[in-house]
Short mmCIF file of C-alpha atoms and ligand atoms in Angstrom, two decimals:
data_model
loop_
_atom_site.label_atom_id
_atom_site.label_comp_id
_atom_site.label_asym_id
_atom_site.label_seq_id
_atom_site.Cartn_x
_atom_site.Cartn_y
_atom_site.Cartn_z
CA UNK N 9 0.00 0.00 0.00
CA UNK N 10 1.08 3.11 -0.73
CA UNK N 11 -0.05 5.63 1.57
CA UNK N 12 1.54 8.58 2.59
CA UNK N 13 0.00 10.63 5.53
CA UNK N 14 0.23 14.18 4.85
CA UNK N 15 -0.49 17.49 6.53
CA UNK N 16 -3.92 17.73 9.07
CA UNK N 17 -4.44 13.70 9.11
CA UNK N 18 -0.58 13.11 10.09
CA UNK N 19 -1.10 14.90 13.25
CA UNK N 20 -4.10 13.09 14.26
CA UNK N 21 -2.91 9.87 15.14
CA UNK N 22 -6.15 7.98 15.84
CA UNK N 23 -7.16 9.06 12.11
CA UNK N 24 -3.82 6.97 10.99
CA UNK N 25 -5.13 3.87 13.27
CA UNK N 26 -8.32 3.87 11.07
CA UNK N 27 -6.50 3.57 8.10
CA UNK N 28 -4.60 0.90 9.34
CA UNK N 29 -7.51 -0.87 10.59
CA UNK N 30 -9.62 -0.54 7.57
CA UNK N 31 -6.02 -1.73 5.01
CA UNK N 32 -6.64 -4.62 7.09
CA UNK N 33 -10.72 -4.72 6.95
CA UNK N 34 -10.38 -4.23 3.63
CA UNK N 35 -7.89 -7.10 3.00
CA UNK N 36 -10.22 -9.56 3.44
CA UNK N 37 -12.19 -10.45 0.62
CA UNK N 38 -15.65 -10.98 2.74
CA UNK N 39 -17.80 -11.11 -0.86
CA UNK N 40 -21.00 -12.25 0.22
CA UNK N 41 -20.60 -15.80 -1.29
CA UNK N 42 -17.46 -16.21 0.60
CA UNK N 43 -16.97 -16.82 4.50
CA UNK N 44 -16.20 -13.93 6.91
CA UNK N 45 -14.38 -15.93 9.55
CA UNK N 46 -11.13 -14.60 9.47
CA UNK N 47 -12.41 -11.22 9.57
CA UNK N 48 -13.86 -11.97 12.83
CA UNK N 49 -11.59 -13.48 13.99
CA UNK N 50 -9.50 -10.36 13.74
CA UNK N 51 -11.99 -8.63 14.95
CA UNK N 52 -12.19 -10.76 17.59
CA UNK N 53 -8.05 -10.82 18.69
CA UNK N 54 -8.40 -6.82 18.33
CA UNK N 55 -10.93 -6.42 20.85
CA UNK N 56 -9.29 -9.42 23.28
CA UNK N 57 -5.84 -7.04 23.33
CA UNK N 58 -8.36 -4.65 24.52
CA UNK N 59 -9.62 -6.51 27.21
CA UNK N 60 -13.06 -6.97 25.24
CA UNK N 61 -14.89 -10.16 25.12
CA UNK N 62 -17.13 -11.16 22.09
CA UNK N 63 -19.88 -13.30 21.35
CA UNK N 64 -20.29 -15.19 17.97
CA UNK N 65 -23.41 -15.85 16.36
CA UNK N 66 -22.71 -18.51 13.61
CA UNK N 67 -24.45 -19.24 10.14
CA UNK N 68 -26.37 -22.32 10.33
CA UNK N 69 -24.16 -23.85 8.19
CA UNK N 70 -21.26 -22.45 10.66
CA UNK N 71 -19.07 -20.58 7.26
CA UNK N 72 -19.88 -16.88 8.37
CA UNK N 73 -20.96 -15.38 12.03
CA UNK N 74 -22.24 -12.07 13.28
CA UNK N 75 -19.77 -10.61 16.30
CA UNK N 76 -21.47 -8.73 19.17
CA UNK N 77 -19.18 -7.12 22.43
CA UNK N 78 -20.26 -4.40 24.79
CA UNK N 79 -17.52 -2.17 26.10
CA UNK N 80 -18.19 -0.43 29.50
CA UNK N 81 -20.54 -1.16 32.44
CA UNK N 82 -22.88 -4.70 32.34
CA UNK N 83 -26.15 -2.60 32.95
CA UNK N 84 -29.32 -2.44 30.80
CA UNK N 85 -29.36 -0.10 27.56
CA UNK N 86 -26.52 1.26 25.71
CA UNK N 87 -25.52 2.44 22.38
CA UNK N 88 -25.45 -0.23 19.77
CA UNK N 89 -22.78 0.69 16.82
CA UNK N 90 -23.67 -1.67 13.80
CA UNK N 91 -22.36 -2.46 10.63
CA UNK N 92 -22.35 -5.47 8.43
CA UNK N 93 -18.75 -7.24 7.34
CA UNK N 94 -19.82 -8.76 3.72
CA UNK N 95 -19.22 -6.44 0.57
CA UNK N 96 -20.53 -6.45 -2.63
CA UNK N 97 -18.77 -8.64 -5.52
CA UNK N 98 -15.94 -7.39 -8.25
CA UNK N 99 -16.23 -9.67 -10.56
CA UNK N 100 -16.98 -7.25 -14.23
CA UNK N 101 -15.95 -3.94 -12.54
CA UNK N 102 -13.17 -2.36 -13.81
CA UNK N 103 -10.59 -1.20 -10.83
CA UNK N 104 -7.84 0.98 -11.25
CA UNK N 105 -6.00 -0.90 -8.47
CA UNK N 106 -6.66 -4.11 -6.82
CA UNK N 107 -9.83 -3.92 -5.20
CA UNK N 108 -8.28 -5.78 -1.94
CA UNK N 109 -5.59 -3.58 -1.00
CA UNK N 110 -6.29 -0.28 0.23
CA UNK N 111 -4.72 2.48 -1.85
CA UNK N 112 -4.99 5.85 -1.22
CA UNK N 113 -5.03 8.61 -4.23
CA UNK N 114 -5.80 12.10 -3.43
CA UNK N 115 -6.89 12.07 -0.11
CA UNK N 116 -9.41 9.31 -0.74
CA UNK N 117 -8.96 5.31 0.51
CA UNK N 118 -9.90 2.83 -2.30
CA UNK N 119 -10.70 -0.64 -1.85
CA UNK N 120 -14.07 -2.97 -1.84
CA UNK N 121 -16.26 -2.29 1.09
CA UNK N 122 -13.71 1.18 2.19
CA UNK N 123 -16.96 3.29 1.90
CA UNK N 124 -19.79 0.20 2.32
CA UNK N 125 -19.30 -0.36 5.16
CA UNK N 126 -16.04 -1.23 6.36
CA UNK N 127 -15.07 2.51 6.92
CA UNK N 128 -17.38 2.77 9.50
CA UNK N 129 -15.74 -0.22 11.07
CA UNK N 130 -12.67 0.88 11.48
CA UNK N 131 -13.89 3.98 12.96
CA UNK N 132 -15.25 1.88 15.50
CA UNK N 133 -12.49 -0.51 15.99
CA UNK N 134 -9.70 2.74 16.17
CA UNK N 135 -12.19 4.23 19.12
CA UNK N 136 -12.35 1.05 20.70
CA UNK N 137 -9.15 2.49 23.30
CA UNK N 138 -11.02 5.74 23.81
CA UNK N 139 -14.06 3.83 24.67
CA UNK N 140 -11.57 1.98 27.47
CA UNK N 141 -10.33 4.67 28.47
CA UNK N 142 -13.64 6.28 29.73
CA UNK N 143 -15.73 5.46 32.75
CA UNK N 144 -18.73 5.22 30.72
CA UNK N 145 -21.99 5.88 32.34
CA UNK N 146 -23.69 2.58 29.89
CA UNK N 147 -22.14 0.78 27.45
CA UNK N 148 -21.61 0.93 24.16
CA UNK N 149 -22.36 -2.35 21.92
CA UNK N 150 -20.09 -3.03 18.67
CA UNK N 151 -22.39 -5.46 16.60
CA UNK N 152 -20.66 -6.63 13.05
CA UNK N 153 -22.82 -8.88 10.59
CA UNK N 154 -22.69 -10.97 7.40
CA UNK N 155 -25.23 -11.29 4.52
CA UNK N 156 -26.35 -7.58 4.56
CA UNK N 157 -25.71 -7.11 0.93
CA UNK N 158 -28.00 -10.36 0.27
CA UNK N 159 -31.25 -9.35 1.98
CA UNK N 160 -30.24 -8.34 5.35
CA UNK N 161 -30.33 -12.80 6.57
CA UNK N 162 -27.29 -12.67 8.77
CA UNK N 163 -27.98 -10.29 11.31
CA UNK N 164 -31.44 -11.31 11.74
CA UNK N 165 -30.24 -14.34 13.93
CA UNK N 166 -28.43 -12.22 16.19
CA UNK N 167 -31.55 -9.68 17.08
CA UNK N 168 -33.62 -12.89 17.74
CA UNK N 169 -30.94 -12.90 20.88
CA UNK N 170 -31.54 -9.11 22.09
CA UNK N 171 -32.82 -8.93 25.36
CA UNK N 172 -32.28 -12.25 25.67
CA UNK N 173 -28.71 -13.85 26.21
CA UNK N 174 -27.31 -10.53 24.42
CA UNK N 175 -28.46 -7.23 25.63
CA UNK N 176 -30.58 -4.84 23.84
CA UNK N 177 -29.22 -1.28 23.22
CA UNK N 178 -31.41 1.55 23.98
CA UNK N 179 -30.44 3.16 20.29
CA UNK N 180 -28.91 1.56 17.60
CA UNK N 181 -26.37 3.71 14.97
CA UNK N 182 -26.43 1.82 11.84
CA UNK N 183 -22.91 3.07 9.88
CA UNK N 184 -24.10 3.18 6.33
CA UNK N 185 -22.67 5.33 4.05
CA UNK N 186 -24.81 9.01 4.35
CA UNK N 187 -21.86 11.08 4.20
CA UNK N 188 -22.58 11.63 8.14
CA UNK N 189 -26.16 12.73 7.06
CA UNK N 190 -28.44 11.24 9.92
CA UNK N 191 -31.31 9.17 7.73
CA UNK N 192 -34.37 8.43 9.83
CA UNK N 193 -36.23 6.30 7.18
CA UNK N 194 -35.67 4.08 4.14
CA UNK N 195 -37.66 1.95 1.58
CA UNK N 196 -38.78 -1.50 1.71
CA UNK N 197 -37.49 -4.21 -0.64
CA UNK N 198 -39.50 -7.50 -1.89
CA UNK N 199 -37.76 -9.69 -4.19
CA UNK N 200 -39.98 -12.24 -6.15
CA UNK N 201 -39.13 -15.04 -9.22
CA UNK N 202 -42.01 -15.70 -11.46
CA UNK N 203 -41.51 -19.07 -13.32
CA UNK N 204 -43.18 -19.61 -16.50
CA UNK N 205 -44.09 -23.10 -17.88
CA UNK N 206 -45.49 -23.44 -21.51
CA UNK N 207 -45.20 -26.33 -24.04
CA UNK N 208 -42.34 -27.71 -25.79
CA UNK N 209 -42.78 -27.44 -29.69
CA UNK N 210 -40.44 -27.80 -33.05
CA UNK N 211 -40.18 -23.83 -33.98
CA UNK N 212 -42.21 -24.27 -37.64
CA UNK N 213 -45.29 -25.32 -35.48
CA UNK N 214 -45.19 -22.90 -32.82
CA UNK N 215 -48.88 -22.99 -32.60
CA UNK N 216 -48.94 -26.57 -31.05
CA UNK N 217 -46.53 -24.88 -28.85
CA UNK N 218 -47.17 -22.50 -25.53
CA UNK N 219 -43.93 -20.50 -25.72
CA UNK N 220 -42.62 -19.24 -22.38
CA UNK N 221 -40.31 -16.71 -23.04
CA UNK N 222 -42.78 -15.02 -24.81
CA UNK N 223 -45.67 -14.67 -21.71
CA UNK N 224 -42.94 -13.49 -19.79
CA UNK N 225 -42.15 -10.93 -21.78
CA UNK N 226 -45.53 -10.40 -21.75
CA UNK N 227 -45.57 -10.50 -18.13
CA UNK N 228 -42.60 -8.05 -18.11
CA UNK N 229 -44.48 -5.36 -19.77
CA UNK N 230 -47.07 -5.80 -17.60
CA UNK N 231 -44.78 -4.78 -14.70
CA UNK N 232 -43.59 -2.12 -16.21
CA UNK N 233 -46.85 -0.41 -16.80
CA UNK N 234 -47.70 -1.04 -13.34
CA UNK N 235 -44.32 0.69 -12.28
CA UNK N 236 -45.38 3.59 -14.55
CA UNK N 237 -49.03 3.61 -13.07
CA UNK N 238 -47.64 3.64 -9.03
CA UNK N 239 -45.40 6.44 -10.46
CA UNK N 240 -47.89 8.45 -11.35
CA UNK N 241 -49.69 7.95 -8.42
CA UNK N 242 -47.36 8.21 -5.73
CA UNK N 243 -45.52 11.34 -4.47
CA UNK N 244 -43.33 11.40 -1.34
CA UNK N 245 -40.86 14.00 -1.52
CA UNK N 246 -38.81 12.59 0.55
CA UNK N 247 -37.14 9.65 -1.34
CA UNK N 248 -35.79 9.68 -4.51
CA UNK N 249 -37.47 8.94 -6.71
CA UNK N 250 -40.90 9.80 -4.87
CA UNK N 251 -42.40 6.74 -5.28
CA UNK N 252 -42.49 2.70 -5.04
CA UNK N 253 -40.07 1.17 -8.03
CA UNK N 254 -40.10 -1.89 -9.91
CA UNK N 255 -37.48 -3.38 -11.92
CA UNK N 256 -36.56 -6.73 -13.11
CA UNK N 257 -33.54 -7.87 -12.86
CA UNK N 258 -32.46 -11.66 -14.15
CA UNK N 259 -34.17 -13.39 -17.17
CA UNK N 260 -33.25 -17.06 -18.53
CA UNK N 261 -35.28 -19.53 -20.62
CA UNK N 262 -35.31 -21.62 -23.69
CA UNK N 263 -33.05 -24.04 -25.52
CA UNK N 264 -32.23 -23.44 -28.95
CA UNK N 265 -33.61 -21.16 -31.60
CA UNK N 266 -35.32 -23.91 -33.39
CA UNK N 267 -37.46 -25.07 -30.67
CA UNK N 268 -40.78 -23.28 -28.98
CA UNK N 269 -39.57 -22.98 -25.37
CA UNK N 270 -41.09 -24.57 -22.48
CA UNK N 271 -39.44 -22.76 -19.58
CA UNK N 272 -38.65 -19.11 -18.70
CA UNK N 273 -38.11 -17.30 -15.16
CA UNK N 274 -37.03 -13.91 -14.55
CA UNK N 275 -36.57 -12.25 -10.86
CA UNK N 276 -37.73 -9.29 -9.87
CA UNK N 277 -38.42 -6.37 -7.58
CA UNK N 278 -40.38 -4.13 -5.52
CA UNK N 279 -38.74 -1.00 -3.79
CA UNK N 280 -41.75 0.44 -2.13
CA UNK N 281 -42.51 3.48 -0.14
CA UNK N 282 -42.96 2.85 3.62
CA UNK N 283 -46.44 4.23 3.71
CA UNK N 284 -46.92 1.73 0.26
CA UNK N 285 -48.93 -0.99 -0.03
CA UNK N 286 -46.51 -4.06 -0.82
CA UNK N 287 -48.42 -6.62 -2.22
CA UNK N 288 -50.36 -5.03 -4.69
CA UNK N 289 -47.74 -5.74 -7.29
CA UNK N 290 -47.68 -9.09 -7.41
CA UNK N 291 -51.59 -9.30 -6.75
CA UNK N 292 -51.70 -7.31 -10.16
CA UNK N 293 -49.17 -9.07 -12.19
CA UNK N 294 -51.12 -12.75 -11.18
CA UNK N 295 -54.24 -10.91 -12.27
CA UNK N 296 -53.12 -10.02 -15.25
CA UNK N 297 -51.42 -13.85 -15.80
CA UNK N 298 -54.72 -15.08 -14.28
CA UNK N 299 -57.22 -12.41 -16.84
CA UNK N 300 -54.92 -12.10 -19.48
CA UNK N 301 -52.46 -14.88 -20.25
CA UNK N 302 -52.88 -17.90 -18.69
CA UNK N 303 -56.51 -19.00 -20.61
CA UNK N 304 -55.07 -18.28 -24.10
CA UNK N 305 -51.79 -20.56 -22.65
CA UNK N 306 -54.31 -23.67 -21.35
CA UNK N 307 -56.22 -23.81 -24.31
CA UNK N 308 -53.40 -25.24 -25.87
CA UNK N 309 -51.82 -27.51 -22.99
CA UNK N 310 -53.35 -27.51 -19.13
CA UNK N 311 -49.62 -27.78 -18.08
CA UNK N 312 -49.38 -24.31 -18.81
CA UNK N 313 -48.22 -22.41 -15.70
CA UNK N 314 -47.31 -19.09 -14.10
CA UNK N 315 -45.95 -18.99 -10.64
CA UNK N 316 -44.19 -16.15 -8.54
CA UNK N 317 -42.50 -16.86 -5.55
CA UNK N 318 -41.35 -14.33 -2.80
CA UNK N 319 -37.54 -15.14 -2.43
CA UNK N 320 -37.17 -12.10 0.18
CA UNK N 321 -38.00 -8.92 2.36
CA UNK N 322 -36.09 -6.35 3.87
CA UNK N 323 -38.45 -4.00 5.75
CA UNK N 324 -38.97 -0.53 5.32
CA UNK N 325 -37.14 1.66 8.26
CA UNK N 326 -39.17 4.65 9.70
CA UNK N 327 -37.74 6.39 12.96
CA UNK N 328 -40.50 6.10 15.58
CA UNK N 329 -41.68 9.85 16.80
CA UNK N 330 -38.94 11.30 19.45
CA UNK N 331 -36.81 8.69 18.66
CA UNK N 332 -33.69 8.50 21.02
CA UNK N 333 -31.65 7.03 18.26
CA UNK N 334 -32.61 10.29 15.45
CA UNK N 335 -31.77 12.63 18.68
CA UNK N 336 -28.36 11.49 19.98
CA UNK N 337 -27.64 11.10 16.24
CA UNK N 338 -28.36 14.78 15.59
CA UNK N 339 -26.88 16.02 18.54
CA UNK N 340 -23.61 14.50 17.67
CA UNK N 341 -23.37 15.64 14.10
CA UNK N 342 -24.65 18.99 15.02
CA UNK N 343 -27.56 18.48 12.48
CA UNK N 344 -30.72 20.19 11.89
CA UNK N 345 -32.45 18.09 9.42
CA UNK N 346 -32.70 14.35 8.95
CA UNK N 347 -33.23 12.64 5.64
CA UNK N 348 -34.90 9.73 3.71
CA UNK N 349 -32.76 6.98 1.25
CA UNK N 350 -34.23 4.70 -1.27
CA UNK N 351 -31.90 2.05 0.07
CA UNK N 352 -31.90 -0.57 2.77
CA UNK N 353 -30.56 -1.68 5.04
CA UNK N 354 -30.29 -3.38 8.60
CA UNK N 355 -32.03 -0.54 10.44
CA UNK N 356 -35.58 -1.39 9.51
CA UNK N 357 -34.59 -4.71 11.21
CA UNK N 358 -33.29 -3.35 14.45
CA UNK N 359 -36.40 -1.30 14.42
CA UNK N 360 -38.98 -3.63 14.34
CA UNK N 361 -37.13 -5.40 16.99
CA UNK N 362 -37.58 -2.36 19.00
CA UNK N 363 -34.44 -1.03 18.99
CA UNK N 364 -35.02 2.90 18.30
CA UNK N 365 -32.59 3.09 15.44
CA UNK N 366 -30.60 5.70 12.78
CA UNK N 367 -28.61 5.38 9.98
CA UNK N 368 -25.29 7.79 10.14
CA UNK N 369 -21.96 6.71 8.47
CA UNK N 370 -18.81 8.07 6.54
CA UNK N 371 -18.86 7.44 3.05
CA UNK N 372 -21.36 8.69 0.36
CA UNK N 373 -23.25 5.60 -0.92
CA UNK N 374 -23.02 6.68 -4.54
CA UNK N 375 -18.93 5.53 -4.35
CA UNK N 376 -20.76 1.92 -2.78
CA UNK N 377 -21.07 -1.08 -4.93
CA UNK N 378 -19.12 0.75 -7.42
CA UNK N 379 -15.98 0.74 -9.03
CA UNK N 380 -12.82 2.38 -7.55
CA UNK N 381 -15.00 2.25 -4.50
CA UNK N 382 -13.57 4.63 -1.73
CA UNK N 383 -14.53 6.82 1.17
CA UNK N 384 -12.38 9.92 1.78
CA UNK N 385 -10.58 10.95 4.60
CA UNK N 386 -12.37 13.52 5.52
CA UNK N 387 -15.21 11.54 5.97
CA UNK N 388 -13.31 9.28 8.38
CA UNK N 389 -12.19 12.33 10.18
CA UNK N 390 -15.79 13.81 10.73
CA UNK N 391 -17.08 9.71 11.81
CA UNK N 392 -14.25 9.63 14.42
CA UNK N 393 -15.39 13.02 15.71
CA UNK N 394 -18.79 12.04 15.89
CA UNK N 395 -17.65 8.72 18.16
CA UNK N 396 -15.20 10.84 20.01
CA UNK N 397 -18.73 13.32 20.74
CA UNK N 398 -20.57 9.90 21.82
CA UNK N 399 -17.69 8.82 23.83
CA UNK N 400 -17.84 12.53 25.76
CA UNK N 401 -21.41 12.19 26.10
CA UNK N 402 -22.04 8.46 27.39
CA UNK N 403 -18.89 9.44 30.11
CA UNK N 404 -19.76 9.62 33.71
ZN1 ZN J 26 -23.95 -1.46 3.22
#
């Protein structure tokens, strides 16, 4: 790596112990199909050299776990710091240095998961001695997951345990990329796979034949109007856009050109509007498959089918009225003003569990998921600030 610490971030030396800590974060390659293990384990060693004991909660199939590990007194409440250790995949993006090692160009860190989320971890992880250093007044709760990037799965084991076996903060900071902006709601996500099944036929007889791929893309359009129709109909200033979204995103059928196909599926989803309806999607698309395909499809074979299946959720996220979560959050980045996102993430989760919860992290999400991914210094300047603030304000 070739970083060279210059001028206002050479003096501050906890600022260089982030950047160590996230070279490291960063180093391994916790892609969502892979296992996170030996980042938690590292996590884990970190925290023991601090005196810090954690808790795993494994995968079922034991290849990834969540981490949780309170710092500070053993009484009820606390501040729960969360972020998730799994990072979007590389594979087709074109990097201008390897997406692994942590490479700093202009005052800006580059590597997968620097700005989603792993910045934010190492934030965490480099206050982790002021933290110890305080007599704090309650504790503060580092909780690290896995499969946030696949429909927020992993950490939903782990807030089955709160308030049981683990305790459960009295706020909840989720670390998302918001370029410190404190969000207070977000959208909701549905993810569905409609599976099509016509009639096998040679291709200079298609009328014996039921072809597939072309009710889907019948089926297709249809979802498109109805994303047009909800868009002219829905208006929430707040998100952008203003309204629920729909968009499909896989497609695969057929065999050759020279045969009707019998099979198509295609996956798709719903982004909706917390005050939205969710289900009235895919109530319209079957009655449109029910009304408007699927008789013209049986008259020629009964085997003729159209199925959707939900494959998963990831609740919307709004703040509840005075929450404590929104306040601390705005007191500590000296905000007015909180905002809404069109993307999810864990805090809907946390939420719903009843953990009062905000989103605030360094890192603007447009750099996520993208190429030449990177959060800037800056940013992890103004998050360890913002910890050092909670850090002055949970001390006795
Ligand atoms: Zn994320």
């Amino acid at each position: 790596m070739t970083v060279e610490l210059q001028g206002k971030s050479a003096l501050c030396s906890e600022t260089a112990g982030v950047q160590d800590l996230l070279k490291a974060l960063v180093g391994f390659d916790t892609t969502s199909a892979k296992s996170n293990l030996a980042l938690i384990q590292f996590v884990e060693d970190y925290l023991k050299r601090h005196g810090i004991v954690s808790t795993r909660v494994p995968s079922p199939d034991g290849t990834k776990a969540d981490l949780f590990a309170t710092i500070g007194p053993s009484t009820t409440g606390g501040i729960g710091l969360s972020g998730h250790s799994d990072c979007v995949p590389v594979e087709g993006q074109r990097w201008t240095s390897d997406p692994f090692t942590l490479t700093m160009r202009d005052g800006k860190l580059y590597g997968r998961g620097a700005c989603d989320m792993k910045g934010f971890l190492a934030c965490v992880l480099a206050s982790v001695p002021l933290f110890k250093s305080r007599k704090l007044k309650e504790p503060i709760h580092i909780i690290i997951s896995y499969d946030e990037e696949v429909g927020c799965t992993g950490v939903r084991p782990l807030i089955a345990r709160l308030g049981s076996d683990l305790p459960r903060p009295r706020a909840i900071i989720v670390g998302e990329p918001t370029s410190m902006k404190v969000i207070d709601a977000h959208k909701r996500i549905d993810s569905y796979r409609t599976r099509v099944t016509g009639r096998e036929a040679h291709s200079s007889m298609p009328e014996i034949g039921v072809n597939a791929i072309a009710a889907a893309s019948a089926l297709i359009g249809e979802l498109e109007r109805l994303g047009a129709d909800i868009a002219a109909r829905q208006n929430d200033p707040r998100f952008q856009p203003p309204f629920s979204t729909v968009s499909v995103g896989t497609i695969k059928g057929g065999t050759a050109p020279n045969i009707v196909p019998k099979h198509c599926e295609f996956q798709w989803q719903v982004r909706s509007l917390p005050s939205a309806a969710p289900a009235e999607v895919p109530r319209d698309l079957a009655a449109f498959a029910e009304n408007a395909l699927l008789p013209r499809m049986r008259h020629v074979t009964q085997e003729a089918a159209i199925d959707t299946e939900t494959q998963g959720s990831v609740p919307a996220f709004v703040a509840a009225p005075q929450s404590e979560a929104v306040a601390l959050a705005l007191e500590l980045t000296g905000a007015r003003t909180t905002h809404a996102v069109s993307y999810t993430t864990e805090a809907g989760l946390f939420e719903q569990a009843g953990c009062p919860s905000v989103i605030c992290g360094p890192g603007n999400i447009a750099q996520a998921h993208a190429a030449d991914e990177y959060v800037s210094i800056e940013q992890l300047d103004a998050c360890m600030a913002f910890l050092q603030g909670l850090a002055d304000r949970l001390t006795g």
